[in-house]
Amino acid sequence: MKLSIIIPACDEGDTIGNVIKEAKGLNPFEIIVVANGSMDNTEEIARSLNCRVISFEEKLGIDVGRAVGAKEAKGDILLFLDGDIPMHHTKLRPFVKAIQSGQDIALNNLSWTLYRKVRAHFVAVWKLALNFMLKREDLHVNSLVAIPHAMSKKAAERIGYKNLSVPPLAQTIAVLSGMKISAPAAVDVVTTNKIKTTHRTLIDGLPSSTNLIIGDHIEAISYLLNEKGKRGGLTDGPRKRSVLDHYGKFARRWRKKIKYSAVIPVGEEKETIMGVIEEVRKAGVEEIIVIGNGADRETIKKARSMGAIVLDFPYALGHNVPRAIGAMHSNGEVCLFVDGDIVIKAEDLRPFLEAGAKGVHVAVNDLDSFLDRFHPIHCISAAKQALMLAAKRQDLSINTMTAIPHAIRREVFEKIGYETLIVPPLAQVLAIEHGFIVKAVHEVDVITTNRIRKNHKKVNNNLPSSTERILGDHAEALHHLIQKTNKRGGFTDGGRNQDVLERLDNT
């Protein structure tokens, strides 16, 4: 099998020679340098080392050079490098061998980066979130975004050369096409990466390179949603969304004005429900609504004995449906949401109620510190943070309505619709979209105290059903965001040369 090595380069005269010399250690059939917009001696060095140089006077935009090189390559195996990071050829050999052994794509294994005791970079967060939404947990944070990587020429053709200019999109197409993808070796291109202008220039508070890569991932999600539906093929769980059609009338019947309501969904919570209600009442809540979500009789009996309003459904409604029904029945100016299985002290509930009373429309649990405490980042936290980045609210970090406790003002329900509470990430995106004040107000540890349930465990090595459902909720929220903006969520594409890209798949 013949090897083609592809190296996009722009003003890499100080490093390109070493990159090429190491690449030659693999005895390639050809080395293609795609020089675009170079003003230094990059092209001269490449030619002096007997490389095939494809030259463009203008800059093509990030990753367009990879796509051009892949189209022009004559080899059976394509190995992609960058012109600014020299790597010893022995570190590159595993990627070539992986393709020789039958893999379609071989990625750089950067999983180790998430085990460092530092917060994951926003790009890593998006890589992880995308791979989990693609149900490729095994790929972890490994992505075509990073070099070195290799693929067969046939894989490049199937993906489409134009699509190679958007690496997360190319990876999504490859996964959905059933291609064989592995990460055979780890090469450190993180600490060796050269700081460039795109890392310093800010767009919407993010480095322009980060802004572009987030947009690339949203474009990949857009493709996934087009192929698999608004939840990306991820489960919705046994939610009975249609139940809300019957209860919608309650949303239009605000019977009395009170300051605070609380909504508490319950299943089998006989051990905790009395403590939950007691603390909610101590916090100053006047109206406590318990929704029996296929609950056992003892739980319902104890809730009634505590003076709560009990809406008893003999069958399970599905996750978050009870929250929406409870909100429809509530009368408070501010509605507090907690769960029946975690007793939260009154002093930890009051900040959410008080924030709502002072005009914060959505007061969420501040779990940001957990990003410093748990490594690697959990896929649900990655999905939360990725969504807030997509919504251009990176300040909210992982703090969303997916976690309790949180409090919401009445006018938010009336604007975004009570039914949206079934999908908390969607409700939060809608609240942000409508200009409501969304703020993390207080930290309550509901992570280490959360009770492990059956749906939190893997079955046949698949994602836990609760995890897949929450990832699906975030996909649904992203679907709305994409529908309201564009396939990139309104993020830049860095000025990629579309004329060149269009010619790739049309010649």
XYZ file of C-alpha atoms in Angstrom:
507
model
C 0.000 0.000 0.000
C 1.398 3.364 -1.028
C 1.638 6.140 1.572
C 0.856 9.795 0.861
C 1.768 12.311 3.575
C -0.177 15.573 3.514
C 1.151 18.712 5.204
C -0.790 21.993 5.032
C 1.505 24.932 5.743
C 1.419 28.704 5.987
C 4.586 30.561 6.988
C 6.187 27.519 8.591
C 9.713 28.110 7.282
C 11.259 27.573 10.709
C 9.726 24.096 11.202
C 8.627 22.657 7.850
C 12.072 21.239 7.056
C 12.175 19.124 10.225
C 8.564 17.986 9.702
C 9.426 16.767 6.186
C 12.692 15.122 7.196
C 10.951 13.061 9.855
C 8.121 12.198 7.470
C 10.678 10.796 5.022
C 11.606 8.233 7.650
C 8.373 6.431 6.731
C 9.532 5.962 3.112
C 6.353 7.505 1.668
C 5.304 7.304 -1.958
C 4.851 11.101 -1.850
C 4.845 14.072 0.494
C 2.365 16.783 -0.473
C 2.816 20.247 1.024
C -0.229 22.471 0.531
C 1.242 25.949 0.882
C -1.492 28.545 1.245
C -0.868 32.231 1.775
C 2.786 31.704 2.757
C 4.965 34.819 2.667
C 8.207 33.160 3.812
C 10.397 30.374 2.403
C 8.036 27.460 3.233
C 7.556 26.515 -0.428
C 11.252 26.735 -1.274
C 12.201 24.432 1.607
C 9.514 21.914 0.650
C 10.618 21.831 -2.974
C 14.291 21.517 -1.996
C 13.338 18.366 -0.078
C 11.635 16.882 -3.178
C 8.095 17.350 -1.946
C 5.167 17.917 -4.231
C 4.026 21.492 -3.507
C 0.496 22.686 -4.198
C 0.608 26.437 -3.927
C -2.133 29.015 -3.301
C -1.399 32.722 -3.032
C -4.303 33.253 -0.635
C -4.951 31.573 2.685
C -7.473 28.768 2.289
C -8.738 28.701 5.847
C -8.158 26.069 8.518
C -8.148 22.435 7.329
C -8.909 23.283 3.696
C -5.304 22.351 2.887
C -5.921 18.859 4.303
C -8.916 18.450 2.008
C -6.963 19.648 -1.042
C -4.065 17.328 -0.240
C -6.386 14.338 0.224
C -8.003 14.971 -3.150
C -4.655 15.218 -4.922
C -2.986 12.284 -3.158
C -2.126 9.154 -5.164
C -1.474 6.841 -2.240
C -3.711 4.205 -0.651
C -2.989 5.568 2.832
C -3.194 9.244 3.746
C -1.249 10.510 6.754
C -2.027 14.063 7.874
C 0.528 16.261 9.630
C 0.886 19.986 10.266
C 3.791 22.123 9.136
C 4.525 23.522 12.586
C 4.933 20.396 14.766
C 7.886 18.100 13.957
C 7.331 14.517 15.192
C 9.786 11.630 15.142
C 8.834 9.207 12.402
C 8.661 6.287 14.855
C 5.720 8.025 16.535
C 3.916 8.212 13.203
C 4.357 4.585 12.168
C 1.443 3.187 14.305
C -1.054 5.314 12.379
C 0.129 3.928 9.065
C 0.136 0.352 10.415
C -3.443 0.741 11.666
C -4.648 1.481 8.132
C -2.527 -1.320 6.721
C -4.225 -3.700 9.170
C -7.715 -2.786 7.958
C -8.762 0.283 9.920
C -10.414 3.066 7.932
C -9.258 5.878 10.236
C -6.505 6.061 12.863
C -6.711 8.907 15.392
C -4.216 10.409 17.821
C -5.057 9.060 21.294
C -5.356 12.165 23.455
C -7.490 10.590 26.184
C -4.652 11.199 28.641
C -5.257 14.952 28.441
C -8.529 14.649 30.371
C -6.880 12.829 33.282
C -4.685 15.808 34.111
C -5.753 17.720 37.214
C -6.862 20.727 35.179
C -10.138 21.704 33.581
C -10.762 20.307 30.152
C -10.299 22.795 27.317
C -13.523 23.847 25.616
C -12.433 22.046 22.443
C -11.841 18.815 24.382
C -15.262 19.224 25.999
C -16.907 19.390 22.583
C -14.898 16.439 21.242
C -16.042 14.283 24.163
C -19.667 15.414 23.915
C -19.810 14.673 20.184
C -18.295 11.199 20.503
C -20.773 10.268 23.235
C -23.705 11.599 21.209
C -22.436 9.419 18.375
C -22.503 6.478 20.815
C -18.750 6.056 20.379
C -17.727 6.187 24.010
C -14.599 4.236 23.057
C -13.311 7.191 21.036
C -13.384 9.364 24.165
C -11.793 12.714 23.241
C -10.031 11.408 20.126
C -10.858 13.294 16.976
C -9.893 14.167 13.429
C -9.405 17.697 14.782
C -5.963 16.625 16.052
C -2.943 15.510 14.066
C -1.378 13.119 13.410
C -4.126 10.984 11.958
C -4.390 8.659 9.020
C -7.126 7.268 6.816
C -7.429 5.155 3.726
C -7.902 6.917 0.414
C -11.180 5.019 0.056
C -12.395 6.409 3.399
C -11.559 9.940 2.281
C -13.550 9.411 -0.902
C -16.562 8.057 1.012
C -16.499 10.929 3.493
C -16.156 13.479 0.700
C -13.040 15.590 0.262
C -14.897 18.825 0.961
C -16.088 17.458 4.285
C -12.507 16.821 5.417
C -12.180 20.579 5.883
C -14.582 20.251 8.859
C -12.948 17.429 10.861
C -15.794 16.777 13.361
C -18.231 16.556 10.442
C -15.913 14.125 8.642
C -15.713 12.017 11.805
C -19.496 12.019 12.194
C -19.966 10.876 8.603
C -17.383 8.145 9.163
C -19.075 6.902 12.349
C -22.553 6.899 10.825
C -21.154 5.083 7.777
C -19.884 2.305 10.020
C -16.199 2.874 9.316
C -13.556 1.220 11.481
C -11.957 3.881 13.674
C -9.228 3.388 16.264
C -6.694 5.464 18.199
C -3.513 3.366 18.023
C -0.981 5.742 19.572
C -0.599 8.884 21.677
C 1.472 11.770 20.367
C 1.699 14.944 22.459
C 0.576 17.775 20.184
C -0.948 19.704 23.078
C 2.062 20.991 24.992
C 4.074 21.270 21.756
C 1.444 23.323 19.886
C 2.662 26.712 18.688
C 0.673 29.757 19.890
C -0.717 31.593 16.860
C -2.732 34.723 16.164
C -5.963 32.688 16.087
C -5.300 31.658 19.683
C -5.100 35.313 20.777
C -7.835 36.982 18.708
C -11.203 36.854 20.483
C -14.668 36.336 18.996
C -17.573 36.443 21.472
C -15.090 36.069 24.313
C -13.429 32.977 22.848
C -10.176 32.638 20.870
C -11.091 32.655 17.186
C -9.634 29.151 16.739
C -11.852 27.843 19.564
C -14.866 29.646 18.147
C -14.276 27.995 14.770
C -13.819 24.488 16.209
C -17.001 24.804 18.285
C -18.804 25.782 15.079
C -17.303 22.720 13.392
C -18.740 20.486 16.122
C -22.160 22.120 15.866
C -22.057 21.500 12.115
C -21.304 17.847 12.886
C -24.257 17.725 15.298
C -26.419 19.310 12.612
C -25.511 16.451 10.268
C -26.256 13.897 12.999
C -29.668 15.442 13.682
C -30.523 15.503 9.981
C -29.673 11.819 9.757
C -31.123 10.585 13.049
C -33.819 13.074 14.087
C -33.928 15.906 16.599
C -32.502 13.749 19.404
C -29.718 12.296 17.274
C -31.050 8.767 17.648
C -30.652 8.909 21.441
C -33.403 7.550 23.658
C -36.149 9.754 25.094
C -36.760 7.233 27.836
C -40.333 6.133 28.644
C -41.599 9.718 28.719
C -45.321 10.167 28.272
C -45.213 13.605 26.670
C -48.828 13.335 25.517
C -50.012 13.446 29.149
C -49.375 17.186 29.093
C -52.051 17.769 26.470
C -54.679 17.044 29.134
C -53.027 19.218 31.774
C -52.306 22.213 29.552
C -55.462 23.940 30.781
C -53.942 24.345 34.219
C -51.296 26.636 32.772
C -54.048 29.154 32.021
C -55.657 28.966 35.435
C -53.604 30.813 38.012
C -56.038 30.524 40.897
C -54.316 32.524 43.628
C -51.206 34.595 44.039
C -48.561 33.318 46.392
C -44.833 33.951 46.572
C -43.291 30.484 46.484
C -44.310 27.043 45.221
C -42.273 23.847 45.119
C -42.594 20.856 42.822
C -41.370 17.439 44.011
C -41.630 14.391 41.711
C -41.518 11.077 43.583
C -41.187 7.395 42.775
C -40.287 5.090 45.639
C -39.059 7.718 48.098
C -40.614 6.585 51.392
C -37.261 6.916 53.167
C -36.695 10.551 52.198
C -39.940 12.292 51.193
C -40.864 13.563 54.660
C -37.409 15.073 55.131
C -37.552 16.693 51.690
C -40.932 18.296 52.399
C -39.884 19.428 55.875
C -36.804 21.281 54.545
C -38.748 22.833 51.663
C -41.311 24.145 54.120
C -38.581 25.506 56.428
C -37.187 27.387 53.430
C -40.426 29.387 53.305
C -42.362 27.639 50.545
C -46.111 28.137 50.911
C -47.340 25.594 48.363
C -45.753 22.141 48.064
C -46.859 19.946 45.165
C -45.823 16.289 45.118
C -46.325 14.377 41.883
C -46.566 10.624 42.272
C -44.682 9.257 39.291
C -45.890 5.664 39.609
C -44.981 5.971 43.284
C -45.473 3.363 45.997
C -48.399 3.862 48.410
C -46.257 4.564 51.453
C -44.497 7.464 49.736
C -47.854 8.972 48.740
C -49.276 8.459 52.246
C -46.297 10.177 53.880
C -46.457 13.118 51.462
C -50.137 13.661 52.282
C -49.437 13.387 56.011
C -47.015 16.301 55.620
C -49.758 18.500 54.152
C -48.486 18.508 50.586
C -50.779 18.724 47.569
C -50.424 15.275 45.997
C -51.092 14.500 42.334
C -51.002 10.726 42.252
C -50.357 9.001 38.924
C -50.503 5.195 39.196
C -48.091 4.790 36.285
C -44.654 6.226 35.556
C -44.827 9.445 33.531
C -41.181 9.421 32.540
C -38.358 11.713 33.529
C -39.198 15.423 33.977
C -42.835 15.072 32.880
C -43.883 15.459 36.556
C -41.949 18.739 36.753
C -44.039 20.172 33.925
C -47.319 18.955 35.443
C -46.365 20.322 38.854
C -45.484 23.703 37.357
C -48.875 23.802 35.618
C -50.640 23.245 38.939
C -48.504 25.708 40.893
C -49.508 29.237 41.863
C -46.241 30.731 43.095
C -44.520 33.720 41.589
C -41.378 31.594 41.929
C -41.374 27.808 41.595
C -38.682 25.683 43.235
C -37.828 22.264 41.791
C -36.324 19.518 43.926
C -36.410 15.711 43.841
C -37.978 13.378 46.352
C -34.835 11.334 46.962
C -32.366 13.989 48.111
C -32.962 15.898 51.363
C -31.536 19.390 50.867
C -31.306 21.659 53.897
C -33.504 24.750 53.976
C -30.489 27.054 54.100
C -29.360 25.603 50.767
C -32.792 26.084 49.195
C -33.394 29.692 50.240
C -30.762 31.212 47.877
C -32.725 29.912 44.873
C -36.035 31.282 46.153
C -34.489 34.618 47.135
C -32.764 34.972 43.749
C -36.112 34.402 42.054
C -37.818 36.948 44.304
C -35.118 39.506 43.400
C -35.665 39.090 39.657
C -33.438 36.217 38.557
C -35.700 34.408 36.136
C -33.904 31.056 36.260
C -31.724 30.348 39.302
C -29.655 27.184 38.801
C -27.346 25.096 40.961
C -23.720 26.250 40.767
C -21.771 23.036 40.160
C -18.798 24.734 38.509
C -16.333 23.706 41.238
C -16.860 20.047 40.359
C -14.867 20.656 37.173
C -11.853 21.038 39.471
C -12.694 17.970 41.527
C -13.436 15.228 38.992
C -11.109 14.119 36.204
C -11.868 13.178 33.518
C -14.957 15.291 32.981
C -18.142 13.200 32.833
C -19.882 13.046 29.453
C -23.037 14.689 30.881
C -20.993 17.584 32.252
C -19.316 17.831 28.856
C -22.717 17.966 27.140
C -23.919 20.669 29.551
C -20.826 22.798 29.011
C -20.876 22.246 25.252
C -24.496 23.405 25.100
C -23.809 26.541 27.123
C -20.866 27.295 24.822
C -23.169 26.833 21.829
C -25.664 29.212 23.463
C -22.766 31.687 23.954
C -23.187 31.536 27.713
C -19.851 30.014 28.681
C -20.225 31.842 31.999
C -22.871 29.271 32.984
C -20.317 26.457 32.660
C -22.077 23.150 33.549
C -24.888 24.862 35.430
C -28.230 23.948 33.899
C -31.815 23.038 34.729
C -30.883 19.372 34.362
C -29.711 19.512 37.997
C -31.822 20.291 41.043
C -32.388 22.440 42.942
C -33.376 25.274 40.655
C -36.038 27.962 40.739
C -37.979 29.541 37.879
C -40.172 32.628 37.799
C -43.758 32.318 36.526
C -43.228 34.569 33.494
C -40.628 32.150 32.123
C -43.164 29.297 32.041
C -45.692 31.480 30.288
C -43.197 32.541 27.641
C -41.383 29.288 26.855
C -44.257 26.905 27.643
C -44.695 24.559 30.583
C -44.170 21.545 28.331
C -40.551 22.552 27.644
C -39.680 21.603 31.236
C -39.761 17.986 30.064
C -36.415 18.688 28.345
C -34.504 20.903 30.819
C -31.614 21.841 28.465
C -34.142 22.962 25.852
C -36.030 25.023 28.447
C -32.768 26.711 29.442
C -31.834 27.515 25.836
C -35.312 28.997 25.316
C -35.009 31.085 28.477
C -31.662 32.443 27.278
C -33.063 33.048 23.798
C -35.932 35.132 25.223
C -33.550 37.313 27.211
C -34.407 36.038 30.687
C -31.814 36.320 33.433
C -30.286 32.878 33.944
C -27.801 32.684 36.797
C -26.006 30.104 38.938
C -26.694 31.287 42.479
C -25.547 28.687 45.008
C -23.729 25.344 45.161
C -25.565 22.266 46.405
C -23.774 18.932 46.090
C -26.268 16.694 44.304
C -23.528 14.733 42.549
C -21.824 12.755 45.303
C -25.124 12.492 47.195
C -27.129 11.190 44.235
C -28.597 7.743 44.762
C -27.412 5.121 42.266
C -30.400 3.645 40.465
C -30.827 0.861 37.942
C -30.920 3.280 35.001
C -27.542 4.707 36.062
C -25.805 1.413 35.277
C -24.515 0.076 31.981
C -26.297 -2.810 30.317
C -24.307 -4.930 27.841
C -21.576 -2.277 27.954
C -23.941 0.339 26.516
C -24.369 3.796 28.010
C -26.662 3.879 31.069
C -30.179 4.708 29.880
C -30.276 7.828 32.073
C -27.032 9.074 30.507
C -28.264 8.443 26.974
C -31.546 10.219 27.727
C -29.787 13.304 29.095
C -27.431 13.371 26.101
C -30.550 13.180 23.915
C -32.017 16.145 25.803
C -28.922 18.163 24.948
C -29.119 17.060 21.314
C -32.745 18.244 21.263
C -31.692 21.607 22.702
C -28.968 21.895 20.061
C -31.537 21.052 17.399
C -33.588 24.082 18.460
C -30.524 26.312 18.564
C -29.471 25.210 15.063
C -33.008 25.769 13.732
C -32.910 29.313 15.097
C -29.450 30.148 13.718
C -27.755 27.989 11.093
C -25.951 24.672 10.788
C -22.978 26.137 12.671
C -25.046 27.696 15.440
C -23.972 31.150 14.314
C -20.262 30.405 14.842
C -17.557 31.437 12.372
C -16.030 29.081 9.806
C -12.829 31.120 9.795
C -13.202 32.267 6.209
C -12.690 28.864 4.601
C -12.289 29.199 0.841
C -15.608 27.807 -0.350
C -14.692 28.111 -4.052
C -11.776 25.741 -3.592
C -13.918 23.379 -1.505
C -16.713 23.268 -4.070
C -14.215 22.292 -6.756
C -12.938 19.344 -4.683
C -16.044 17.215 -5.069
C -16.947 18.483 -8.540
C -13.775 17.538 -10.405
